[in-house]
């Protein structure tokens, strides 16, 4: 059995900040796990280095479930994004090790492939509706069958999801939080126009998605869902902040537009009521922020009982390690829905060599033993950490709002 002899926490910034855990065993086998929590990276790095790593040394790396329970229950202070991201990194690394020792890709350890590949959705964004539709047409030409639409809001200097011209979208844009201004009224006017133009240009067969990003009240979200019904969205995401889970019942009373939520969730307890009440259609919790493969598998299994499918978060602040782990789980579970794909920059991909590949609108994790991804620590060391925060949002009168 592979005994853990070392675990290194690697903080690096190839294009953006990432935290990675590398676990080393006495037989030389290594495993990697993503520990990136956008805007709070060093909190997880410390949680791992100062509190978890000392407890891992000498343990049997094959005892994934036991180590998961040890780190979850042993912390006493259960759940939360920092704790569950740290546990997730250990979990991913141990699955990586188990696959390498078995000589099998992790999806084979999870029951084998349930599909040929994982359908992905790409991001089409632009300052205007026309720019966004053009970006969507480019994505269709690249084979994407599902495309997220985010456009600028007339009268607002910036808004979520829209990159600066000529740049890849990166929300963590300042060494202190930048401030943006929000107007629900302006937003609710433009999104139906965006979907009407996109559906007209793309036809009926492309899945169209949209991220509301926690910014509406339940009744406003219900109105948006109803206004978009003629354009048949695949989903509206994070329509309202998910602390108020009863709000989703209210949305459900008014619209059949499918709902996705959960990228900020970190345990099954965040999702349980929404899934069991069938208030959502897709759960977006991820391997990196919701306790790893071991825990996300539980969330997916609960969701499957209620015909809720996965739609995992996959922004560039989740590293290629998280993407690899997500694809192994996504290939195996019965209720995979869709996987978000924001391609990482070349400078990021160089630090994280990986086996997963894109083809015809889908990703496949590849058949390398383990997760099929690694971190080049020497190259990582050439990209020092730079503190970066996600923005904050205010209404036009200055009221602090959800970003
Ligand atoms: C977004 C993310 O991809 C998404 O659905 O919600 O871009 C999110 O804003 C970032 O991952 C936050 O770090
Ligand atoms: Mg989102």
Short mmCIF file of C-alpha atoms and ligand atoms in Angstrom, two decimals:
data_model
loop_
_atom_site.label_atom_id
_atom_site.label_comp_id
_atom_site.label_asym_id
_atom_site.label_seq_id
_atom_site.Cartn_x
_atom_site.Cartn_y
_atom_site.Cartn_z
CA UNK A 1 0.00 0.00 0.00
CA UNK A 2 1.30 3.49 -0.89
CA UNK A 3 2.19 5.38 2.31
CA UNK A 4 2.13 9.18 2.18
CA UNK A 5 5.60 10.55 2.90
CA UNK A 6 5.23 14.15 1.73
CA UNK A 7 2.64 16.67 0.55
CA UNK A 8 3.64 19.93 -1.08
CA UNK A 9 1.39 23.01 -1.46
CA UNK A 10 2.28 24.82 -4.69
CA UNK A 11 1.06 28.42 -5.10
CA UNK A 12 1.63 29.73 -8.60
CA UNK A 13 0.24 32.37 -10.95
CA UNK A 14 0.58 31.34 -14.63
CA UNK A 15 -1.96 33.81 -16.03
CA UNK A 16 -3.88 33.77 -12.72
CA UNK A 17 -3.46 32.36 -9.21
CA UNK A 18 -3.72 28.62 -8.53
CA UNK A 19 -3.08 26.48 -5.47
CA UNK A 20 -2.17 22.83 -6.02
CA UNK A 21 -1.49 20.01 -3.58
CA UNK A 22 1.02 17.35 -4.61
CA UNK A 23 1.02 14.18 -2.49
CA UNK A 24 4.06 11.89 -2.61
CA UNK A 25 4.10 8.23 -1.52
CA UNK A 26 6.89 5.93 -0.37
CA UNK A 27 6.80 4.02 -3.69
CA UNK A 28 7.30 7.27 -5.62
CA UNK A 29 3.70 7.52 -6.77
CA UNK A 30 2.40 11.10 -6.73
CA UNK A 31 -1.05 12.61 -6.98
CA UNK A 32 -2.31 16.16 -7.51
CA UNK A 33 -5.36 18.07 -6.31
CA UNK A 34 -6.65 21.56 -7.10
CA UNK A 35 -6.99 23.82 -4.05
CA UNK A 36 -7.79 27.11 -5.75
CA UNK A 37 -10.37 29.40 -4.14
CA UNK A 38 -10.51 32.56 -6.25
CA UNK A 39 -9.65 35.62 -4.16
CA UNK A 40 -8.88 33.60 -0.99
CA UNK A 41 -6.10 31.35 -2.30
CA UNK A 42 -3.67 31.73 0.60
CA UNK A 43 -6.33 30.78 3.15
CA UNK A 44 -6.57 27.33 1.57
CA UNK A 45 -2.80 27.09 1.10
CA UNK A 46 -2.35 27.68 4.84
CA UNK A 47 -5.21 25.35 5.79
CA UNK A 48 -3.44 22.62 3.85
CA UNK A 49 0.19 23.34 4.78
CA UNK A 50 -0.35 24.26 8.42
CA UNK A 51 -3.25 22.04 9.43
CA UNK A 52 -3.83 19.13 7.02
CA UNK A 53 -0.41 18.06 5.67
CA UNK A 54 1.02 17.11 9.11
CA UNK A 55 -1.95 14.73 9.55
CA UNK A 56 -1.39 13.03 6.18
CA UNK A 57 2.16 11.86 6.66
CA UNK A 58 2.35 8.11 7.28
CA UNK A 59 -1.22 7.41 6.17
CA UNK A 60 -2.24 4.77 3.61
CA UNK A 61 -3.07 6.75 0.45
CA UNK A 62 -5.55 4.05 -0.60
CA UNK A 63 -7.86 4.88 2.32
CA UNK A 64 -9.58 7.72 0.49
CA UNK A 65 -12.95 7.57 2.29
CA UNK A 66 -11.36 7.20 5.73
CA UNK A 67 -9.06 10.17 5.14
CA UNK A 68 -12.02 12.20 3.83
CA UNK A 69 -14.03 11.45 6.99
CA UNK A 70 -10.97 12.12 9.16
CA UNK A 71 -10.45 15.58 7.61
CA UNK A 72 -14.18 16.43 7.58
CA UNK A 73 -15.22 15.25 11.05
CA UNK A 74 -11.81 15.72 12.59
CA UNK A 75 -11.85 19.47 11.87
CA UNK A 76 -14.83 19.88 14.22
CA UNK A 77 -15.61 23.14 12.35
CA UNK A 78 -17.34 21.44 9.46
CA UNK A 79 -17.99 22.69 5.92
CA UNK A 80 -17.25 26.12 4.42
CA UNK A 81 -15.39 26.95 1.19
CA UNK A 82 -11.88 26.96 2.67
CA UNK A 83 -12.21 23.67 4.53
CA UNK A 84 -13.99 21.86 1.70
CA UNK A 85 -11.56 23.13 -0.94
CA UNK A 86 -8.64 21.87 1.15
CA UNK A 87 -10.30 18.49 1.66
CA UNK A 88 -11.08 18.41 -2.07
CA UNK A 89 -7.42 18.82 -2.98
CA UNK A 90 -6.42 15.88 -0.80
CA UNK A 91 -9.27 13.80 -2.23
CA UNK A 92 -8.37 14.47 -5.86
CA UNK A 93 -4.72 13.64 -5.16
CA UNK A 94 -5.64 10.32 -3.52
CA UNK A 95 -7.88 9.30 -6.42
CA UNK A 96 -5.02 10.22 -8.76
CA UNK A 97 -2.68 7.96 -6.78
CA UNK A 98 -5.18 5.10 -6.66
CA UNK A 99 -5.65 5.24 -10.42
CA UNK A 100 -1.90 5.29 -11.05
CA UNK A 101 -1.30 2.32 -8.74
CA UNK A 102 -4.16 0.42 -10.44
CA UNK A 103 -2.93 1.45 -13.90
CA UNK A 104 -6.43 2.78 -14.72
CA UNK A 105 -7.94 6.20 -15.49
CA UNK A 106 -10.04 7.30 -12.51
CA UNK A 107 -13.32 7.08 -14.44
CA UNK A 108 -12.76 3.30 -14.62
CA UNK A 109 -12.59 3.20 -10.82
CA UNK A 110 -15.90 5.13 -10.68
CA UNK A 111 -17.85 2.55 -12.67
CA UNK A 112 -16.51 3.09 -16.16
CA UNK A 113 -17.71 5.32 -18.98
CA UNK A 114 -21.47 6.01 -19.16
CA UNK A 115 -21.05 8.14 -22.35
CA UNK A 116 -18.55 8.80 -25.10
CA UNK A 117 -17.61 12.24 -23.85
CA UNK A 118 -18.73 15.17 -21.67
CA UNK A 119 -20.70 17.83 -23.55
CA UNK A 120 -19.31 21.26 -22.75
CA UNK A 121 -20.57 24.80 -23.05
CA UNK A 122 -18.38 27.68 -24.12
CA UNK A 123 -18.58 31.36 -23.25
CA UNK A 124 -19.73 33.90 -25.86
CA UNK A 125 -19.56 37.40 -24.50
CA UNK A 126 -19.38 40.91 -25.88
CA UNK A 127 -19.97 44.55 -25.10
CA UNK A 128 -23.04 44.52 -27.37
CA UNK A 129 -25.63 42.01 -28.48
CA UNK A 130 -24.07 41.94 -31.95
CA UNK A 131 -20.60 41.23 -30.54
CA UNK A 132 -22.00 38.47 -28.36
CA UNK A 133 -23.89 36.84 -31.23
CA UNK A 134 -20.73 37.00 -33.37
CA UNK A 135 -18.81 35.25 -30.58
CA UNK A 136 -21.54 32.62 -30.37
CA UNK A 137 -21.33 31.98 -34.11
CA UNK A 138 -17.58 31.49 -33.74
CA UNK A 139 -18.17 28.95 -30.98
CA UNK A 140 -20.66 27.07 -33.15
CA UNK A 141 -18.08 26.96 -35.90
CA UNK A 142 -15.68 25.36 -33.40
CA UNK A 143 -18.21 22.60 -32.75
CA UNK A 144 -19.77 23.81 -29.51
CA UNK A 145 -23.35 22.56 -29.13
CA UNK A 146 -23.95 24.70 -26.05
CA UNK A 147 -23.00 28.34 -25.61
CA UNK A 148 -23.35 30.74 -22.69
CA UNK A 149 -24.38 34.27 -23.64
CA UNK A 150 -23.30 37.30 -21.58
CA UNK A 151 -23.40 40.84 -22.98
CA UNK A 152 -22.81 44.35 -21.77
CA UNK A 153 -25.71 46.30 -20.26
CA UNK A 154 -26.31 49.71 -21.91
CA UNK A 155 -25.62 52.43 -19.38
CA UNK A 156 -23.30 50.31 -17.23
CA UNK A 157 -19.52 50.65 -17.60
CA UNK A 158 -18.99 46.92 -17.07
CA UNK A 159 -20.88 43.82 -16.09
CA UNK A 160 -20.26 40.21 -15.12
CA UNK A 161 -18.96 37.89 -17.77
CA UNK A 162 -17.90 40.44 -20.38
CA UNK A 163 -14.16 40.56 -21.08
CA UNK A 164 -12.22 43.69 -21.88
CA UNK A 165 -11.80 43.96 -25.67
CA UNK A 166 -9.20 41.51 -26.95
CA UNK A 167 -8.66 39.92 -23.53
CA UNK A 168 -9.75 36.61 -22.03
CA UNK A 169 -12.32 37.13 -19.27
CA UNK A 170 -10.68 37.16 -15.83
CA UNK A 171 -12.88 38.43 -12.97
CA UNK A 172 -10.12 38.63 -10.33
CA UNK A 173 -8.94 41.95 -11.67
CA UNK A 174 -7.31 43.90 -8.86
CA UNK A 175 -4.93 43.69 -5.91
CA UNK A 176 -7.87 45.21 -4.04
CA UNK A 177 -11.51 44.60 -5.02
CA UNK A 178 -12.56 46.76 -7.96
CA UNK A 179 -16.09 48.18 -7.76
CA UNK A 180 -18.71 47.87 -10.45
CA UNK A 181 -22.18 49.40 -10.72
CA UNK A 182 -25.32 47.35 -11.31
CA UNK A 183 -28.84 48.09 -12.52
CA UNK A 184 -31.38 45.28 -12.47
CA UNK A 185 -33.81 47.34 -14.56
CA UNK A 186 -31.30 47.89 -17.35
CA UNK A 187 -30.22 44.24 -17.18
CA UNK A 188 -33.76 42.83 -17.38
CA UNK A 189 -34.36 44.86 -20.53
CA UNK A 190 -31.30 43.67 -22.45
CA UNK A 191 -31.17 39.91 -21.77
CA UNK A 192 -34.41 38.99 -23.62
CA UNK A 193 -33.18 41.06 -26.56
CA UNK A 194 -29.86 39.18 -26.44
CA UNK A 195 -31.61 35.80 -26.50
CA UNK A 196 -33.97 36.83 -29.29
CA UNK A 197 -31.03 37.89 -31.47
CA UNK A 198 -28.99 34.81 -30.62
CA UNK A 199 -31.81 32.35 -31.28
CA UNK A 200 -32.52 34.11 -34.58
CA UNK A 201 -28.88 33.84 -35.64
CA UNK A 202 -28.11 30.36 -34.29
CA UNK A 203 -31.35 28.50 -34.92
CA UNK A 204 -33.16 26.04 -32.64
CA UNK A 205 -30.50 23.36 -32.16
CA UNK A 206 -27.84 25.18 -30.16
CA UNK A 207 -28.23 25.12 -26.37
CA UNK A 208 -28.18 28.69 -25.05
CA UNK A 209 -27.27 29.38 -21.42
CA UNK A 210 -27.02 32.47 -19.26
CA UNK A 211 -25.48 33.28 -15.88
CA UNK A 212 -27.50 35.73 -13.77
CA UNK A 213 -24.74 35.56 -11.18
CA UNK A 214 -26.84 35.88 -8.00
CA UNK A 215 -28.14 39.36 -8.85
CA UNK A 216 -31.94 39.13 -8.92
CA UNK A 217 -34.63 38.77 -6.31
CA UNK A 218 -36.75 35.63 -6.71
CA UNK A 219 -39.62 37.44 -8.41
CA UNK A 220 -37.23 39.28 -10.74
CA UNK A 221 -35.66 35.92 -11.60
CA UNK A 222 -39.13 34.52 -12.25
CA UNK A 223 -39.79 37.40 -14.63
CA UNK A 224 -36.51 36.83 -16.47
CA UNK A 225 -37.21 33.10 -16.73
CA UNK A 226 -40.63 33.79 -18.21
CA UNK A 227 -39.34 36.47 -20.60
CA UNK A 228 -36.76 33.99 -21.94
CA UNK A 229 -39.14 31.04 -22.42
CA UNK A 230 -39.79 31.80 -26.13
CA UNK A 231 -36.05 31.34 -26.76
CA UNK A 232 -35.88 28.02 -24.87
CA UNK A 233 -32.77 28.54 -22.72
CA UNK A 234 -30.87 25.45 -21.61
CA UNK A 235 -30.68 27.13 -18.20
CA UNK A 236 -30.45 30.38 -16.29
CA UNK A 237 -27.74 30.09 -13.66
CA UNK A 238 -27.59 31.47 -10.13
CA UNK A 239 -30.82 33.42 -10.70
CA UNK A 240 -30.95 34.54 -7.06
CA UNK A 241 -28.61 34.12 -4.06
CA UNK A 242 -29.03 30.54 -2.87
CA UNK A 243 -29.02 31.18 0.87
CA UNK A 244 -32.77 31.76 0.54
CA UNK A 245 -33.60 28.35 -0.89
CA UNK A 246 -37.36 28.93 -0.65
CA UNK A 247 -36.88 31.65 -3.26
CA UNK A 248 -36.39 28.96 -5.86
CA UNK A 249 -39.89 27.60 -5.24
CA UNK A 250 -41.23 31.04 -6.07
CA UNK A 251 -39.27 31.10 -9.33
CA UNK A 252 -40.60 27.62 -10.14
CA UNK A 253 -44.20 28.83 -9.76
CA UNK A 254 -43.76 31.28 -12.64
CA UNK A 255 -41.49 29.76 -15.23
CA UNK A 256 -40.43 26.52 -16.87
CA UNK A 257 -37.02 27.89 -17.77
CA UNK A 258 -34.50 25.38 -16.32
CA UNK A 259 -32.42 26.55 -13.36
CA UNK A 260 -28.79 25.80 -12.50
CA UNK A 261 -27.22 26.65 -9.15
CA UNK A 262 -24.40 25.66 -6.89
CA UNK A 263 -20.96 26.76 -8.02
CA UNK A 264 -20.55 28.44 -4.62
CA UNK A 265 -21.85 25.36 -2.75
CA UNK A 266 -19.32 23.38 -0.74
CA UNK A 267 -21.30 20.43 0.59
CA UNK A 268 -24.33 18.24 -0.02
CA UNK A 269 -26.12 20.13 2.73
CA UNK A 270 -26.10 23.29 0.58
CA UNK A 271 -27.87 21.41 -2.21
CA UNK A 272 -30.08 18.87 -0.42
CA UNK A 273 -33.29 20.91 -0.03
CA UNK A 274 -33.09 22.37 -3.54
CA UNK A 275 -32.61 18.92 -5.06
CA UNK A 276 -35.27 17.14 -2.99
CA UNK A 277 -37.84 19.87 -3.70
CA UNK A 278 -36.93 19.70 -7.39
CA UNK A 279 -36.47 23.47 -7.35
CA UNK A 280 -33.48 23.20 -9.67
CA UNK A 281 -32.58 21.25 -12.79
CA UNK A 282 -28.77 21.30 -12.69
CA UNK A 283 -26.36 21.26 -9.75
CA UNK A 284 -23.11 23.14 -10.38
CA UNK A 285 -21.09 22.16 -7.33
CA UNK A 286 -17.51 21.22 -8.25
CA UNK A 287 -14.80 18.73 -7.34
CA UNK A 288 -12.57 21.56 -6.13
CA UNK A 289 -14.98 23.53 -3.90
CA UNK A 290 -17.30 20.71 -2.74
CA UNK A 291 -15.00 18.19 -1.13
CA UNK A 292 -13.49 16.41 -4.11
CA UNK A 293 -14.58 13.41 -6.18
CA UNK A 294 -15.71 11.53 -3.07
CA UNK A 295 -18.22 14.20 -2.00
CA UNK A 296 -19.33 15.40 -5.41
CA UNK A 297 -20.15 11.78 -6.26
CA UNK A 298 -22.54 11.79 -3.29
CA UNK A 299 -24.16 15.04 -4.43
CA UNK A 300 -24.59 13.63 -7.94
CA UNK A 301 -26.11 10.43 -6.56
CA UNK A 302 -28.69 12.40 -4.53
CA UNK A 303 -29.43 14.59 -7.55
CA UNK A 304 -29.97 11.50 -9.71
CA UNK A 305 -32.86 10.39 -7.47
CA UNK A 306 -34.70 13.61 -8.41
CA UNK A 307 -33.76 13.81 -12.10
CA UNK A 308 -31.39 16.68 -11.40
CA UNK A 309 -28.29 16.61 -13.57
CA UNK A 310 -24.79 17.93 -13.06
CA UNK A 311 -23.65 21.13 -14.75
CA UNK A 312 -20.32 21.67 -13.04
CA UNK A 313 -18.64 25.01 -12.83
CA UNK A 314 -15.52 25.18 -15.00
CA UNK A 315 -14.21 28.75 -15.06
CA UNK A 316 -10.52 29.44 -15.50
CA UNK A 317 -10.11 29.88 -11.73
CA UNK A 318 -10.60 26.12 -11.43
CA UNK A 319 -7.28 24.66 -12.55
CA UNK A 320 -6.73 21.97 -15.20
CA UNK A 321 -6.39 19.57 -12.26
CA UNK A 322 -10.01 20.27 -11.30
CA UNK A 323 -11.10 20.00 -14.93
CA UNK A 324 -9.44 16.60 -15.25
CA UNK A 325 -11.07 15.31 -12.07
CA UNK A 326 -14.46 16.72 -13.12
CA UNK A 327 -14.27 14.94 -16.46
CA UNK A 328 -13.50 11.56 -14.90
CA UNK A 329 -16.54 11.90 -12.65
CA UNK A 330 -18.65 13.39 -15.45
CA UNK A 331 -17.85 10.51 -17.78
CA UNK A 332 -18.91 7.90 -15.22
CA UNK A 333 -22.02 9.19 -13.42
CA UNK A 334 -25.46 8.44 -14.89
CA UNK A 335 -26.84 11.99 -14.53
CA UNK A 336 -24.13 14.07 -16.17
CA UNK A 337 -25.68 17.16 -17.73
CA UNK A 338 -23.03 19.49 -19.07
CA UNK A 339 -19.56 20.77 -18.19
CA UNK A 340 -18.54 24.42 -18.32
CA UNK A 341 -15.41 25.04 -20.37
CA UNK A 342 -13.49 28.28 -20.24
CA UNK A 343 -10.22 27.23 -21.92
CA UNK A 344 -7.18 28.05 -19.80
CA UNK A 345 -4.51 30.34 -21.22
CA UNK A 346 -1.50 28.62 -22.87
CA UNK A 347 0.71 29.85 -19.99
CA UNK A 348 -1.58 28.00 -17.56
CA UNK A 349 -1.76 24.85 -19.65
CA UNK A 350 2.06 24.73 -19.82
CA UNK A 351 2.24 24.51 -16.02
CA UNK A 352 -0.50 21.84 -15.90
CA UNK A 353 0.11 19.24 -18.64
CA UNK A 354 -3.05 17.15 -19.06
CA UNK A 355 -4.56 14.30 -21.05
CA UNK A 356 -8.09 15.70 -21.49
CA UNK A 357 -8.98 16.71 -25.00
CA UNK A 358 -11.73 18.74 -26.75
CA UNK A 359 -13.49 17.40 -29.84
CA UNK A 360 -16.84 18.26 -31.45
CA UNK A 361 -18.34 20.05 -28.49
CA UNK A 362 -17.20 17.55 -25.86
CA UNK A 363 -14.25 16.89 -23.57
CA UNK A 364 -12.86 13.46 -22.73
CA UNK A 365 -10.51 12.92 -19.75
CA UNK A 366 -8.24 10.56 -21.66
CA UNK A 367 -7.05 7.13 -20.54
CA UNK A 368 -3.85 7.94 -18.71
CA UNK A 369 -3.71 6.21 -15.31
CA UNK A 370 -5.06 8.39 -12.52
CA UNK A 371 -6.42 11.84 -13.37
CA UNK A 372 -4.13 12.37 -16.36
CA UNK A 373 -2.84 15.75 -15.20
CA UNK A 374 0.21 17.03 -13.35
CA UNK A 375 1.92 20.23 -12.27
CA UNK A 376 5.35 21.27 -13.54
CA UNK A 377 6.69 22.58 -10.26
CA UNK A 378 9.83 24.11 -11.78
CA UNK A 379 7.75 26.11 -14.27
CA UNK A 380 5.20 26.92 -11.56
CA UNK A 381 7.99 28.49 -9.51
CA UNK A 382 8.59 31.03 -12.26
CA UNK A 383 5.07 32.48 -11.78
CA UNK A 384 4.96 34.09 -8.32
CA UNK A 385 1.64 34.68 -6.56
CA UNK A 386 0.05 38.10 -7.03
CA UNK A 387 -2.83 38.95 -4.67
CA UNK A 388 -6.02 39.30 -6.68
CA UNK A 389 -9.62 39.89 -5.62
CA UNK A 390 -12.98 39.38 -7.24
CA UNK A 391 -14.89 42.65 -7.72
CA UNK A 392 -17.69 43.96 -5.53
CA UNK A 393 -20.92 45.30 -6.95
CA UNK A 394 -23.02 48.31 -5.97
CA UNK A 395 -26.40 49.55 -7.14
CA UNK A 396 -26.47 52.98 -8.74
CA UNK A 397 -27.34 54.50 -5.35
CA UNK A 398 -24.27 52.88 -3.76
CA UNK A 399 -26.02 49.94 -2.07
CA UNK A 400 -23.66 46.96 -1.86
CA UNK A 401 -25.08 44.20 -4.07
CA UNK A 402 -24.18 40.65 -5.08
CA UNK A 403 -21.41 40.56 -7.62
C1 LIG B 1 -18.98 32.21 -13.20
C2 LIG B 1 -17.56 32.28 -12.75
O1 LIG B 1 -18.23 30.57 -14.72
C3 LIG B 1 -19.20 30.99 -14.06
O2 LIG B 1 -20.33 30.48 -14.08
O3 LIG B 1 -19.93 32.25 -12.18
O4 LIG B 1 -16.88 33.03 -13.70
C4 LIG B 1 -17.34 32.93 -11.40
O5 LIG B 1 -17.69 34.29 -11.47
C5 LIG B 1 -15.88 32.79 -11.02
O6 LIG B 1 -15.54 31.43 -11.12
C6 LIG B 1 -15.63 33.29 -9.63
O7 LIG B 1 -14.30 33.03 -9.26
MG1 LIG B 2 -21.63 31.15 -12.64
#
